[in-house]
Amino acid sequence: MTSDPQPAPDRPLVLVVDDDPSVLAMLGRVARREGFDVLTCTGGRQAMERMAEARVDLVLVDLMMPDVGGLEVIKAIRATDQSCRVVIMSGQATIDSAVEAVKLGARDYLTKPFDLHRLRDLLADIKRDVS
């Protein structure tokens, strides 16, 4: 898990959760450019621990990870925080998994490889909501 030294009070905080380091790096760069402070985790269990420690505005979470998957992470978030925005990501997107994620409280569903324009638009919309 990595983080910026001290999140700025006027910047929303995003937690990016993926077991692929290149995805973490790319999403972190894009989110920082869009005005977010960024925390990263390489698994669902680590993300749930981090959510208990920090007030996060947005979670970008991979659907399929080796330890705890994205749907379980959404359930854990919703058990304690109804206001956190969650976006699920997957390279193996199916209609069923997208519907399940939205039913659990995900705001949106991103497919891999990412459409950078869509990702930036989504981050900008969420930043406006948070501000």
mmCIF file with all atom_site columns, C-alpha atoms in Angstrom:
data_model
loop_
_atom_site.group_PDB
_atom_site.id
_atom_site.type_symbol
_atom_site.label_atom_id
_atom_site.label_alt_id
_atom_site.label_comp_id
_atom_site.label_asym_id
_atom_site.label_entity_id
_atom_site.label_seq_id
_atom_site.pdbx_PDB_ins_code
_atom_site.Cartn_x
_atom_site.Cartn_y
_atom_site.Cartn_z
_atom_site.occupancy
_atom_site.B_iso_or_equiv
_atom_site.pdbx_formal_charge
_atom_site.auth_seq_id
_atom_site.auth_comp_id
_atom_site.auth_asym_id
_atom_site.auth_atom_id
_atom_site.pdbx_PDB_model_num
ATOM 1   C CA . MET A 1 1   ? 0.000   0.000   0.000   1.00 0.00 ? 1   MET A CA 1
ATOM 2   C CA . THR A 1 2   ? 1.312   3.439   -0.860  1.00 0.00 ? 2   THR A CA 1
ATOM 3   C CA . SER A 1 3   ? 0.040   6.893   -0.155  1.00 0.00 ? 3   SER A CA 1
ATOM 4   C CA . ASP A 1 4   ? 0.804   10.549  -0.505  1.00 0.00 ? 4   ASP A CA 1
ATOM 5   C CA . PRO A 1 5   ? 2.494   11.857  2.672   1.00 0.00 ? 5   PRO A CA 1
ATOM 6   C CA . GLN A 1 6   ? -0.445  13.957  3.904   1.00 0.00 ? 6   GLN A CA 1
ATOM 7   C CA . PRO A 1 7   ? -3.715  14.274  1.986   1.00 0.00 ? 7   PRO A CA 1
ATOM 8   C CA . ALA A 1 8   ? -4.637  17.882  1.300   1.00 0.00 ? 8   ALA A CA 1
ATOM 9   C CA . PRO A 1 9   ? -7.874  18.908  3.034   1.00 0.00 ? 9   PRO A CA 1
ATOM 10  C CA . ASP A 1 10  ? -9.398  20.323  -0.164  1.00 0.00 ? 10  ASP A CA 1
ATOM 11  C CA . ARG A 1 11  ? -8.632  17.294  -2.356  1.00 0.00 ? 11  ARG A CA 1
ATOM 12  C CA . PRO A 1 12  ? -10.870 14.225  -2.329  1.00 0.00 ? 12  PRO A CA 1
ATOM 13  C CA . LEU A 1 13  ? -9.202  10.934  -1.428  1.00 0.00 ? 13  LEU A CA 1
ATOM 14  C CA . VAL A 1 14  ? -9.401  7.913   -3.740  1.00 0.00 ? 14  VAL A CA 1
ATOM 15  C CA . LEU A 1 15  ? -8.426  4.378   -2.781  1.00 0.00 ? 15  LEU A CA 1
ATOM 16  C CA . VAL A 1 16  ? -7.341  2.335   -5.814  1.00 0.00 ? 16  VAL A CA 1
ATOM 17  C CA . VAL A 1 17  ? -7.454  -1.438  -5.318  1.00 0.00 ? 17  VAL A CA 1
ATOM 18  C CA . ASP A 1 18  ? -5.980  -3.824  -7.883  1.00 0.00 ? 18  ASP A CA 1
ATOM 19  C CA . ASP A 1 19  ? -3.542  -6.725  -7.801  1.00 0.00 ? 19  ASP A CA 1
ATOM 20  C CA . ASP A 1 20  ? -1.754  -5.411  -10.927 1.00 0.00 ? 20  ASP A CA 1
ATOM 21  C CA . PRO A 1 21  ? 0.932   -2.818  -10.054 1.00 0.00 ? 21  PRO A CA 1
ATOM 22  C CA . SER A 1 22  ? 0.784   -1.267  -13.539 1.00 0.00 ? 22  SER A CA 1
ATOM 23  C CA . VAL A 1 23  ? -2.957  -0.621  -13.134 1.00 0.00 ? 23  VAL A CA 1
ATOM 24  C CA . LEU A 1 24  ? -2.343  0.947   -9.706  1.00 0.00 ? 24  LEU A CA 1
ATOM 25  C CA . ALA A 1 25  ? 0.339   3.228   -11.148 1.00 0.00 ? 25  ALA A CA 1
ATOM 26  C CA . MET A 1 26  ? -1.735  4.315   -14.158 1.00 0.00 ? 26  MET A CA 1
ATOM 27  C CA . LEU A 1 27  ? -4.921  4.949   -12.180 1.00 0.00 ? 27  LEU A CA 1
ATOM 28  C CA . GLY A 1 28  ? -2.948  6.794   -9.517  1.00 0.00 ? 28  GLY A CA 1
ATOM 29  C CA . ARG A 1 29  ? -1.422  9.116   -12.127 1.00 0.00 ? 29  ARG A CA 1
ATOM 30  C CA . VAL A 1 30  ? -4.772  9.850   -13.760 1.00 0.00 ? 30  VAL A CA 1
ATOM 31  C CA . ALA A 1 31  ? -6.534  10.436  -10.426 1.00 0.00 ? 31  ALA A CA 1
ATOM 32  C CA . ARG A 1 32  ? -3.802  12.813  -9.220  1.00 0.00 ? 32  ARG A CA 1
ATOM 33  C CA . ARG A 1 33  ? -4.072  14.794  -12.463 1.00 0.00 ? 33  ARG A CA 1
ATOM 34  C CA . GLU A 1 34  ? -7.821  15.018  -11.903 1.00 0.00 ? 34  GLU A CA 1
ATOM 35  C CA . GLY A 1 35  ? -7.294  16.528  -8.445  1.00 0.00 ? 35  GLY A CA 1
ATOM 36  C CA . PHE A 1 36  ? -7.459  13.522  -6.113  1.00 0.00 ? 36  PHE A CA 1
ATOM 37  C CA . ASP A 1 37  ? -5.092  12.392  -3.403  1.00 0.00 ? 37  ASP A CA 1
ATOM 38  C CA . VAL A 1 38  ? -4.401  8.694   -3.905  1.00 0.00 ? 38  VAL A CA 1
ATOM 39  C CA . LEU A 1 39  ? -3.967  5.617   -1.723  1.00 0.00 ? 39  LEU A CA 1
ATOM 40  C CA . THR A 1 40  ? -3.301  2.232   -3.316  1.00 0.00 ? 40  THR A CA 1
ATOM 41  C CA . CYS A 1 41  ? -3.798  -1.339  -2.148  1.00 0.00 ? 41  CYS A CA 1
ATOM 42  C CA . THR A 1 42  ? -2.902  -4.597  -3.861  1.00 0.00 ? 42  THR A CA 1
ATOM 43  C CA . GLY A 1 43  ? -5.798  -6.620  -2.469  1.00 0.00 ? 43  GLY A CA 1
ATOM 44  C CA . GLY A 1 44  ? -9.293  -6.523  -1.078  1.00 0.00 ? 44  GLY A CA 1
ATOM 45  C CA . ARG A 1 45  ? -8.367  -7.458  2.482   1.00 0.00 ? 45  ARG A CA 1
ATOM 46  C CA . GLN A 1 46  ? -5.801  -4.652  2.613   1.00 0.00 ? 46  GLN A CA 1
ATOM 47  C CA . ALA A 1 47  ? -8.390  -2.237  1.194   1.00 0.00 ? 47  ALA A CA 1
ATOM 48  C CA . MET A 1 48  ? -10.931 -3.097  3.887   1.00 0.00 ? 48  MET A CA 1
ATOM 49  C CA . GLU A 1 49  ? -8.296  -2.491  6.563   1.00 0.00 ? 49  GLU A CA 1
ATOM 50  C CA . ARG A 1 50  ? -7.400  0.846   4.986   1.00 0.00 ? 50  ARG A CA 1
ATOM 51  C CA . MET A 1 51  ? -11.055 1.894   4.804   1.00 0.00 ? 51  MET A CA 1
ATOM 52  C CA . ALA A 1 52  ? -11.285 1.409   8.566   1.00 0.00 ? 52  ALA A CA 1
ATOM 53  C CA . GLU A 1 53  ? -8.373  3.847   9.046   1.00 0.00 ? 53  GLU A CA 1
ATOM 54  C CA . ALA A 1 54  ? -9.068  6.653   6.559   1.00 0.00 ? 54  ALA A CA 1
ATOM 55  C CA . ARG A 1 55  ? -12.041 8.661   5.333   1.00 0.00 ? 55  ARG A CA 1
ATOM 56  C CA . VAL A 1 56  ? -12.099 7.812   1.633   1.00 0.00 ? 56  VAL A CA 1
ATOM 57  C CA . ASP A 1 57  ? -14.312 9.620   -0.890  1.00 0.00 ? 57  ASP A CA 1
ATOM 58  C CA . LEU A 1 58  ? -13.958 7.140   -3.760  1.00 0.00 ? 58  LEU A CA 1
ATOM 59  C CA . VAL A 1 59  ? -12.864 3.522   -4.128  1.00 0.00 ? 59  VAL A CA 1
ATOM 60  C CA . LEU A 1 60  ? -11.823 2.139   -7.520  1.00 0.00 ? 60  LEU A CA 1
ATOM 61  C CA . VAL A 1 61  ? -11.759 -1.626  -6.963  1.00 0.00 ? 61  VAL A CA 1
ATOM 62  C CA . ASP A 1 62  ? -10.985 -4.569  -9.227  1.00 0.00 ? 62  ASP A CA 1
ATOM 63  C CA . LEU A 1 63  ? -13.705 -7.198  -9.413  1.00 0.00 ? 63  LEU A CA 1
ATOM 64  C CA . MET A 1 64  ? -11.395 -10.216 -9.315  1.00 0.00 ? 64  MET A CA 1
ATOM 65  C CA . MET A 1 65  ? -8.425  -10.362 -6.949  1.00 0.00 ? 65  MET A CA 1
ATOM 66  C CA . PRO A 1 66  ? -6.691  -13.336 -5.334  1.00 0.00 ? 66  PRO A CA 1
ATOM 67  C CA . ASP A 1 67  ? -7.634  -12.644 -1.708  1.00 0.00 ? 67  ASP A CA 1
ATOM 68  C CA . VAL A 1 68  ? -10.938 -10.757 -1.482  1.00 0.00 ? 68  VAL A CA 1
ATOM 69  C CA . GLY A 1 69  ? -12.834 -9.711  -4.603  1.00 0.00 ? 69  GLY A CA 1
ATOM 70  C CA . GLY A 1 70  ? -14.412 -6.388  -5.419  1.00 0.00 ? 70  GLY A CA 1
ATOM 71  C CA . LEU A 1 71  ? -17.981 -7.396  -4.582  1.00 0.00 ? 71  LEU A CA 1
ATOM 72  C CA . GLU A 1 72  ? -16.928 -8.371  -1.057  1.00 0.00 ? 72  GLU A CA 1
ATOM 73  C CA . VAL A 1 73  ? -15.097 -5.059  -0.721  1.00 0.00 ? 73  VAL A CA 1
ATOM 74  C CA . ILE A 1 74  ? -18.279 -3.199  -1.727  1.00 0.00 ? 74  ILE A CA 1
ATOM 75  C CA . LYS A 1 75  ? -20.279 -5.132  0.891   1.00 0.00 ? 75  LYS A CA 1
ATOM 76  C CA . ALA A 1 76  ? -17.732 -4.243  3.575   1.00 0.00 ? 76  ALA A CA 1
ATOM 77  C CA . ILE A 1 77  ? -17.756 -0.572  2.580   1.00 0.00 ? 77  ILE A CA 1
ATOM 78  C CA . ARG A 1 78  ? -21.555 -0.384  2.583   1.00 0.00 ? 78  ARG A CA 1
ATOM 79  C CA . ALA A 1 79  ? -21.700 -1.970  6.036   1.00 0.00 ? 79  ALA A CA 1
ATOM 80  C CA . THR A 1 80  ? -19.963 1.091   7.495   1.00 0.00 ? 80  THR A CA 1
ATOM 81  C CA . ASP A 1 81  ? -20.145 3.910   4.935   1.00 0.00 ? 81  ASP A CA 1
ATOM 82  C CA . GLN A 1 82  ? -23.106 4.681   2.698   1.00 0.00 ? 82  GLN A CA 1
ATOM 83  C CA . SER A 1 83  ? -21.607 7.868   1.252   1.00 0.00 ? 83  SER A CA 1
ATOM 84  C CA . CYS A 1 84  ? -18.339 6.525   -0.181  1.00 0.00 ? 84  CYS A CA 1
ATOM 85  C CA . ARG A 1 85  ? -18.501 6.312   -3.963  1.00 0.00 ? 85  ARG A CA 1
ATOM 86  C CA . VAL A 1 86  ? -17.413 2.953   -5.377  1.00 0.00 ? 86  VAL A CA 1
ATOM 87  C CA . VAL A 1 87  ? -16.490 2.083   -8.958  1.00 0.00 ? 87  VAL A CA 1
ATOM 88  C CA . ILE A 1 88  ? -15.835 -1.546  -9.839  1.00 0.00 ? 88  ILE A CA 1
ATOM 89  C CA . MET A 1 89  ? -13.289 -2.438  -12.542 1.00 0.00 ? 89  MET A CA 1
ATOM 90  C CA . SER A 1 90  ? -12.849 -5.654  -14.489 1.00 0.00 ? 90  SER A CA 1
ATOM 91  C CA . GLY A 1 91  ? -11.100 -7.153  -17.466 1.00 0.00 ? 91  GLY A CA 1
ATOM 92  C CA . GLN A 1 92  ? -13.759 -9.879  -17.569 1.00 0.00 ? 92  GLN A CA 1
ATOM 93  C CA . ALA A 1 93  ? -16.869 -7.757  -17.419 1.00 0.00 ? 93  ALA A CA 1
ATOM 94  C CA . THR A 1 94  ? -20.239 -9.435  -17.624 1.00 0.00 ? 94  THR A CA 1
ATOM 95  C CA . ILE A 1 95  ? -23.705 -7.979  -17.398 1.00 0.00 ? 95  ILE A CA 1
ATOM 96  C CA . ASP A 1 96  ? -24.368 -10.101 -14.296 1.00 0.00 ? 96  ASP A CA 1
ATOM 97  C CA . SER A 1 97  ? -21.301 -8.824  -12.442 1.00 0.00 ? 97  SER A CA 1
ATOM 98  C CA . ALA A 1 98  ? -22.103 -5.224  -13.366 1.00 0.00 ? 98  ALA A CA 1
ATOM 99  C CA . VAL A 1 99  ? -25.702 -5.591  -12.163 1.00 0.00 ? 99  VAL A CA 1
ATOM 100 C CA . GLU A 1 100 ? -24.553 -7.232  -8.925  1.00 0.00 ? 100 GLU A CA 1
ATOM 101 C CA . ALA A 1 101 ? -22.006 -4.456  -8.306  1.00 0.00 ? 101 ALA A CA 1
ATOM 102 C CA . VAL A 1 102 ? -24.634 -1.752  -8.825  1.00 0.00 ? 102 VAL A CA 1
ATOM 103 C CA . LYS A 1 103 ? -27.115 -3.588  -6.569  1.00 0.00 ? 103 LYS A CA 1
ATOM 104 C CA . LEU A 1 104 ? -24.460 -3.607  -3.848  1.00 0.00 ? 104 LEU A CA 1
ATOM 105 C CA . GLY A 1 105 ? -23.926 0.123   -4.222  1.00 0.00 ? 105 GLY A CA 1
ATOM 106 C CA . ALA A 1 106 ? -21.320 0.660   -6.921  1.00 0.00 ? 106 ALA A CA 1
ATOM 107 C CA . ARG A 1 107 ? -21.739 3.939   -8.737  1.00 0.00 ? 107 ARG A CA 1
ATOM 108 C CA . ASP A 1 108 ? -20.278 2.680   -11.999 1.00 0.00 ? 108 ASP A CA 1
ATOM 109 C CA . TYR A 1 109 ? -18.445 -0.146  -13.728 1.00 0.00 ? 109 TYR A CA 1
ATOM 110 C CA . LEU A 1 110 ? -15.237 0.306   -15.753 1.00 0.00 ? 110 LEU A CA 1
ATOM 111 C CA . THR A 1 111 ? -13.956 -2.308  -18.169 1.00 0.00 ? 111 THR A CA 1
ATOM 112 C CA . LYS A 1 112 ? -10.287 -3.020  -18.820 1.00 0.00 ? 112 LYS A CA 1
ATOM 113 C CA . PRO A 1 113 ? -8.529  -1.901  -20.886 1.00 0.00 ? 113 PRO A CA 1
ATOM 114 C CA . PHE A 1 114 ? -9.661  1.501   -19.701 1.00 0.00 ? 114 PHE A CA 1
ATOM 115 C CA . ASP A 1 115 ? -11.152 4.193   -21.899 1.00 0.00 ? 115 ASP A CA 1
ATOM 116 C CA . LEU A 1 116 ? -9.126  7.133   -20.535 1.00 0.00 ? 116 LEU A CA 1
ATOM 117 C CA . HIS A 1 117 ? -11.696 9.722   -21.622 1.00 0.00 ? 117 HIS A CA 1
ATOM 118 C CA . ARG A 1 118 ? -14.452 7.865   -19.780 1.00 0.00 ? 118 ARG A CA 1
ATOM 119 C CA . LEU A 1 119 ? -12.217 7.425   -16.730 1.00 0.00 ? 119 LEU A CA 1
ATOM 120 C CA . ARG A 1 120 ? -11.373 11.143  -16.628 1.00 0.00 ? 120 ARG A CA 1
ATOM 121 C CA . ASP A 1 121 ? -15.029 12.118  -17.076 1.00 0.00 ? 121 ASP A CA 1
ATOM 122 C CA . LEU A 1 122 ? -16.061 9.771   -14.270 1.00 0.00 ? 122 LEU A CA 1
ATOM 123 C CA . LEU A 1 123 ? -13.382 11.149  -11.927 1.00 0.00 ? 123 LEU A CA 1
ATOM 124 C CA . ALA A 1 124 ? -14.385 14.729  -12.761 1.00 0.00 ? 124 ALA A CA 1
ATOM 125 C CA . ASP A 1 125 ? -18.063 13.952  -12.042 1.00 0.00 ? 125 ASP A CA 1
ATOM 126 C CA . ILE A 1 126 ? -17.226 12.326  -8.724  1.00 0.00 ? 126 ILE A CA 1
ATOM 127 C CA . LYS A 1 127 ? -14.924 15.180  -7.742  1.00 0.00 ? 127 LYS A CA 1
ATOM 128 C CA . ARG A 1 128 ? -17.784 17.638  -8.356  1.00 0.00 ? 128 ARG A CA 1
ATOM 129 C CA . ASP A 1 129 ? -20.104 15.490  -6.216  1.00 0.00 ? 129 ASP A CA 1
ATOM 130 C CA . VAL A 1 130 ? -17.593 15.382  -3.369  1.00 0.00 ? 130 VAL A CA 1
ATOM 131 C CA . SER A 1 131 ? -16.793 19.106  -3.432  1.00 0.00 ? 131 SER A CA 1
#
